XYZ file of C-alpha atoms in Angstrom:
340
model
C 33.394 50.742 -34.578
C 29.926 49.374 -35.314
C 29.452 45.969 -36.872
C 27.348 45.592 -39.993
C 25.025 42.640 -39.566
C 23.804 41.051 -42.772
C 20.240 39.781 -42.504
C 18.616 37.511 -45.020
C 15.670 39.281 -46.691
C 12.268 37.638 -46.628
C 10.162 37.333 -49.732
C 6.411 37.053 -50.047
C 5.306 33.575 -51.035
C 1.929 32.744 -52.541
C 1.966 29.415 -50.661
C 1.106 31.216 -47.398
C -1.482 33.851 -46.495
C -0.377 37.448 -45.989
C -1.668 38.346 -42.547
C 1.210 39.818 -40.545
C 0.019 40.885 -37.109
C -3.252 38.973 -37.324
C -3.447 38.742 -33.511
C -2.549 42.355 -32.690
C -6.153 43.384 -31.899
C -6.813 40.146 -30.031
C -3.728 40.586 -27.869
C -4.753 44.188 -27.110
C -8.119 42.956 -25.803
C -6.506 40.383 -23.517
C -4.048 43.031 -22.326
C -6.901 45.473 -21.647
C -8.470 42.862 -19.367
C -5.084 42.196 -17.749
C -5.502 38.574 -18.794
C -2.485 36.609 -20.138
C -2.778 35.161 -23.634
C -2.091 31.464 -22.972
C -1.999 29.040 -25.901
C -2.828 25.409 -25.120
C -3.540 22.121 -26.934
C -1.839 21.361 -30.266
C 0.165 24.567 -30.725
C 1.481 24.432 -27.145
C 2.440 20.763 -27.573
C 4.358 21.751 -30.735
C 6.569 24.055 -28.636
C 7.490 20.998 -26.543
C 9.568 19.465 -29.336
C 6.621 17.462 -30.696
C 6.021 17.189 -34.437
C 2.243 17.334 -34.736
C -0.098 18.473 -37.475
C -1.347 22.008 -37.045
C -5.102 22.427 -36.709
C -7.228 25.267 -38.086
C -7.666 26.872 -34.667
C -5.697 28.637 -31.967
C -6.654 27.201 -28.571
C -6.615 29.839 -25.827
C -7.056 29.358 -22.072
C -9.345 31.879 -20.321
C -10.537 32.231 -16.732
C -14.129 30.999 -16.443
C -15.182 34.266 -14.799
C -13.884 36.317 -17.750
C -14.901 34.207 -20.749
C -18.128 36.119 -21.489
C -16.677 39.631 -21.367
C -13.539 38.735 -23.365
C -15.565 36.942 -26.045
C -17.907 39.935 -26.295
C -14.976 42.307 -26.815
C -13.383 40.003 -29.389
C -16.583 40.020 -31.432
C -17.031 43.790 -31.038
C -13.491 44.326 -32.355
C -14.607 43.042 -35.739
C -11.810 40.460 -35.923
C -13.940 37.469 -34.893
C -17.519 36.223 -35.113
C -19.317 33.431 -33.285
C -19.097 30.090 -35.044
C -19.648 26.384 -34.650
C -16.975 23.769 -34.199
C -15.925 23.042 -37.782
C -15.528 19.355 -36.914
C -19.332 19.096 -36.740
C -19.625 20.255 -40.363
C -17.315 17.633 -41.846
C -18.742 14.821 -43.950
C -17.348 12.434 -41.344
C -17.388 14.417 -38.059
C -14.274 14.051 -35.917
C -15.774 13.052 -32.555
C -12.433 13.558 -30.823
C -12.725 17.333 -31.425
C -16.312 17.679 -30.196
C -16.889 18.737 -26.599
C -19.558 16.532 -25.027
C -19.348 17.914 -21.488
C -21.689 20.345 -19.778
C -18.961 23.023 -19.712
C -19.000 24.536 -23.173
C -16.096 25.820 -25.212
C -16.562 28.785 -27.563
C -15.579 28.893 -31.223
C -14.863 32.194 -32.974
C -14.257 32.429 -36.720
C -11.748 34.885 -38.163
C -13.128 37.705 -40.303
C -9.785 38.199 -42.044
C -10.081 37.395 -45.739
C -7.059 35.073 -45.839
C -6.322 34.091 -42.226
C -3.391 32.108 -40.911
C -5.791 30.357 -38.530
C -9.496 30.258 -39.298
C -10.693 29.854 -35.721
C -10.042 30.900 -32.141
C -11.167 28.299 -29.630
C -11.797 29.585 -26.112
C -11.226 27.054 -23.343
C -12.285 27.922 -19.823
C -9.799 26.941 -17.145
C -12.491 24.684 -15.671
C -12.975 22.760 -18.915
C -9.239 22.453 -19.645
C -8.446 21.564 -16.010
C -5.594 24.045 -16.000
C -5.310 27.343 -14.158
C -4.491 30.467 -16.153
C -1.984 31.209 -13.380
C -0.120 27.910 -13.949
C 3.656 27.972 -14.578
C 4.115 29.412 -18.067
C 6.788 30.105 -20.670
C 6.745 33.108 -22.995
C 7.016 32.203 -26.696
C 7.683 34.565 -29.625
C 4.614 33.444 -31.599
C 1.649 31.093 -31.363
C 3.419 28.754 -33.768
C 7.062 27.793 -34.222
C 8.713 27.481 -37.598
C 9.743 23.946 -36.580
C 8.892 21.755 -33.608
C 11.417 22.849 -30.992
C 12.019 21.960 -27.371
C 12.174 25.060 -25.170
C 12.503 23.273 -21.816
C 15.770 21.505 -22.412
C 15.727 19.575 -19.143
C 13.413 17.194 -21.026
C 16.298 16.273 -23.329
C 17.450 13.334 -21.240
C 20.111 11.401 -23.199
C 23.536 12.463 -21.858
C 25.207 11.050 -24.990
C 22.920 13.090 -27.277
C 22.050 10.132 -29.501
C 18.341 10.898 -29.617
C 15.868 13.523 -28.540
C 13.849 16.460 -29.846
C 15.388 19.454 -31.571
C 16.485 21.969 -28.933
C 15.663 25.639 -29.446
C 19.045 26.847 -28.161
C 20.846 25.044 -31.005
C 18.790 26.607 -33.781
C 17.207 29.923 -32.680
C 16.662 30.848 -36.325
C 13.916 28.212 -36.469
C 11.824 29.778 -33.720
C 9.793 32.299 -35.689
C 7.619 31.609 -38.725
C 8.158 33.803 -41.770
C 7.150 37.450 -41.426
C 3.952 37.277 -43.445
C 2.308 34.838 -40.998
C 3.585 36.184 -37.684
C 0.924 36.764 -35.060
C 2.394 40.006 -33.698
C 3.526 43.045 -35.654
C 2.253 46.301 -34.127
C 2.106 44.868 -30.598
C 5.342 42.922 -30.019
C 5.226 44.166 -26.415
C 2.251 41.947 -25.490
C 3.517 38.464 -24.541
C 2.195 35.102 -25.697
C 2.502 32.196 -23.263
C 2.254 28.424 -23.204
C 2.015 26.255 -20.064
C 5.141 24.400 -19.027
C 5.302 20.769 -20.122
C 4.808 19.675 -16.516
C 1.645 21.780 -16.080
C 0.303 20.799 -19.499
C 0.941 17.081 -19.067
C -0.832 17.008 -15.724
C -3.806 18.876 -17.181
C -3.993 16.408 -20.077
C -3.838 13.473 -17.671
C -6.685 14.953 -15.625
C -8.725 15.438 -18.811
C -8.098 11.856 -19.861
C -9.040 10.559 -16.420
C -12.329 12.502 -16.516
C -13.085 11.218 -20.019
C -12.626 7.644 -18.808
C -14.807 8.229 -15.746
C -17.658 10.151 -17.414
C -17.472 8.647 -20.933
C -17.724 12.246 -22.203
C -15.013 13.769 -24.396
C -13.793 17.330 -23.909
C -12.821 17.753 -27.557
C -9.098 18.027 -26.882
C -7.944 14.411 -27.522
C -5.684 14.406 -24.413
C -4.673 10.770 -24.918
C -3.196 11.628 -28.313
C -1.229 14.580 -26.935
C 0.160 12.487 -24.070
C 1.264 9.789 -26.519
C 3.008 12.430 -28.651
C 4.919 13.689 -25.607
C 5.965 10.103 -24.830
C 7.111 9.556 -28.400
C 9.074 12.750 -29.023
C 10.524 13.186 -25.527
C 11.434 9.462 -25.437
C 9.640 8.970 -22.140
C 9.485 5.221 -22.810
C 13.254 5.105 -22.179
C 13.520 3.891 -18.577
C 15.741 6.702 -17.210
C 13.404 9.320 -18.736
C 10.337 7.369 -17.585
C 11.554 7.163 -13.996
C 12.609 10.823 -13.974
C 9.309 12.232 -15.233
C 7.172 10.012 -13.000
C 9.168 10.979 -9.914
C 9.653 14.687 -10.562
C 6.949 16.012 -12.912
C 3.768 13.967 -12.584
C 1.428 14.587 -9.671
C 0.709 11.625 -7.411
C -2.958 11.587 -8.478
C -1.917 11.221 -12.138
C 1.085 8.922 -11.712
C -0.651 5.571 -12.245
C -2.343 6.786 -15.427
C 0.898 8.234 -16.830
C 2.760 5.043 -15.993
C 0.166 2.949 -17.811
C 0.340 5.261 -20.845
C 4.138 4.980 -20.976
C 4.200 1.222 -20.407
C 1.532 0.709 -23.042
C 3.414 2.674 -25.687
C 5.182 0.607 -28.350
C 7.899 2.494 -30.210
C 8.428 1.402 -33.794
C 11.848 -0.045 -34.494
C 11.929 1.106 -38.093
C 12.841 -1.009 -41.084
C 13.939 -4.543 -40.347
C 17.162 -5.848 -41.871
C 18.750 -9.151 -42.805
C 21.408 -10.348 -40.387
C 23.929 -12.301 -42.452
C 25.475 -14.035 -39.444
C 22.140 -15.296 -38.131
C 20.630 -15.678 -41.607
C 17.349 -14.155 -40.408
C 15.470 -10.891 -40.349
C 15.908 -8.836 -37.190
C 14.526 -5.490 -36.016
C 16.686 -2.431 -35.763
C 17.752 -1.358 -32.310
C 15.882 1.253 -30.323
C 17.707 4.613 -30.032
C 18.982 3.923 -26.509
C 20.218 0.460 -27.497
C 22.833 1.997 -29.786
C 26.253 1.696 -28.215
C 28.384 4.708 -27.456
C 31.975 4.530 -28.537
C 34.451 7.396 -28.470
C 37.230 7.565 -31.029
C 39.644 10.235 -32.193
C 39.506 11.069 -35.864
C 41.911 13.387 -37.680
C 40.115 15.375 -40.352
C 42.453 17.618 -42.412
C 39.514 19.273 -44.140
C 35.787 18.737 -44.327
C 36.218 18.555 -48.090
C 38.859 15.854 -47.921
C 37.769 12.640 -49.705
C 38.999 10.657 -46.688
C 35.830 11.761 -44.859
C 33.917 9.195 -46.889
C 36.024 6.467 -45.299
C 34.919 7.336 -41.742
C 32.674 4.883 -39.871
C 28.879 5.270 -39.931
C 28.117 8.232 -37.678
C 24.655 8.581 -36.161
C 24.493 12.312 -35.649
C 21.467 14.570 -35.340
C 23.478 17.718 -34.705
C 27.212 17.440 -35.366
C 28.056 20.568 -33.397
C 26.274 19.262 -30.331
C 27.846 15.808 -30.532
C 31.449 16.718 -31.125
C 34.237 18.129 -29.009
C 37.085 19.487 -31.045
C 40.525 21.046 -30.599
C 42.981 22.222 -33.237
C 46.454 20.716 -33.121
C 49.143 20.924 -35.810
C 46.582 22.166 -38.294
C 44.399 19.084 -37.859
C 40.975 18.888 -36.261
C 40.887 16.305 -33.477
C 37.287 15.160 -33.079
C 35.554 12.916 -30.597
C 32.432 11.508 -32.189
C 29.585 9.365 -30.931
C 29.272 6.359 -33.146
C 26.328 4.243 -34.119
C 27.535 0.717 -33.406
C 24.520 -0.814 -35.151
C 25.976 -1.995 -38.507
C 22.533 -1.904 -40.121
C-alpha cells in the first residue's frame, strides 16, 4: 500500500523576487562547454556553516583558458550583459571588493527584471588561486535557506555544546523557497562549491599575495578566513591543532596559525558574581562543564519541566539519548554548569 506524503504548500511572497530557474540558461551554457559550475567566495562560505551577509553577486570559478568563450556565450544568451563592479559606483567605494591586480575579473549584470542576484562575477582560476578541478561538493542551489555545515567532520566538539548547524539534522533548511531557486527546468545540471579545505587554502594564498604585493584581489580573503575561524570554532585548541595538522598546506600553515591565534572571540555579556562581588566575563563555549544526569520527564507538557536545571542546548535531539521505561522518558542531558 502506498503512503500519502503531506507536503507543505509554498506561497508567493512579495518580499522576494519571482525568478524561479533564473540560472537555467547559465547552467546550460556551462554544461555545453563541459565546464562545472563552481560557486566560490561568500555563497560558498555560507555552505560551510558560516552566517555571512549575502552580496548582490554570484561568484563563479572558471578556467582561465575558457573565460572568454563562456562570457561571450552568456552575453549572447540574453541573460547577462557586461557591467562594472558595482562597488565602484557607490558613494563610498568598498575597496575590499575592487580587484587591483593585473588579472581581471569580469562582471555581468542580470537582464532579468527582478533578479535574485543582480550580478555574476567571473573569477579565473588564476586570480582565485584555486583549480576548477579542486575537490568539490555538489549543493542543491547557489544559496542555502540557512547557513548549514555540509562537511560535518568540521563539527569538532564531541559533547555537542557548540558548533555550526549541521545539514543532516535539518535537511528542510537546505533549499530556499521555490520562487528564488536557481534551477527549475534543469535540475540535472549540478552546482558545486569547493570543499572547506580547498577553499581555505585558496583564501590563505590570496591573503598571502595581497600582503606581498599590496594589491587586493577584491575577494576580502582575510574576512572569509576569520568567519571560518569564528563559526567553526577553530580558535578552540583541539580544533586548531586538527585543522593545522590535517587540512592546511605547509606553505599556508604559519599564516593560518597567526590568523587563529590573533582571533579574539567575544565572551558575550558580562555578569555580576555575587560571591566575588565583581563583574566577570562569561565563559567561552568550551569552558562550559559537561555533566551527565538522568531526568525523568513524564510529559513534555508537565509543569515539572520548568524546575529542571538550566540546559544549554542547541539541538535537543542531537544532545539527548533517551529510552522509555515504565512509561517515563529517561534522558541524559548535557548541562551548562555556568550559573550565569
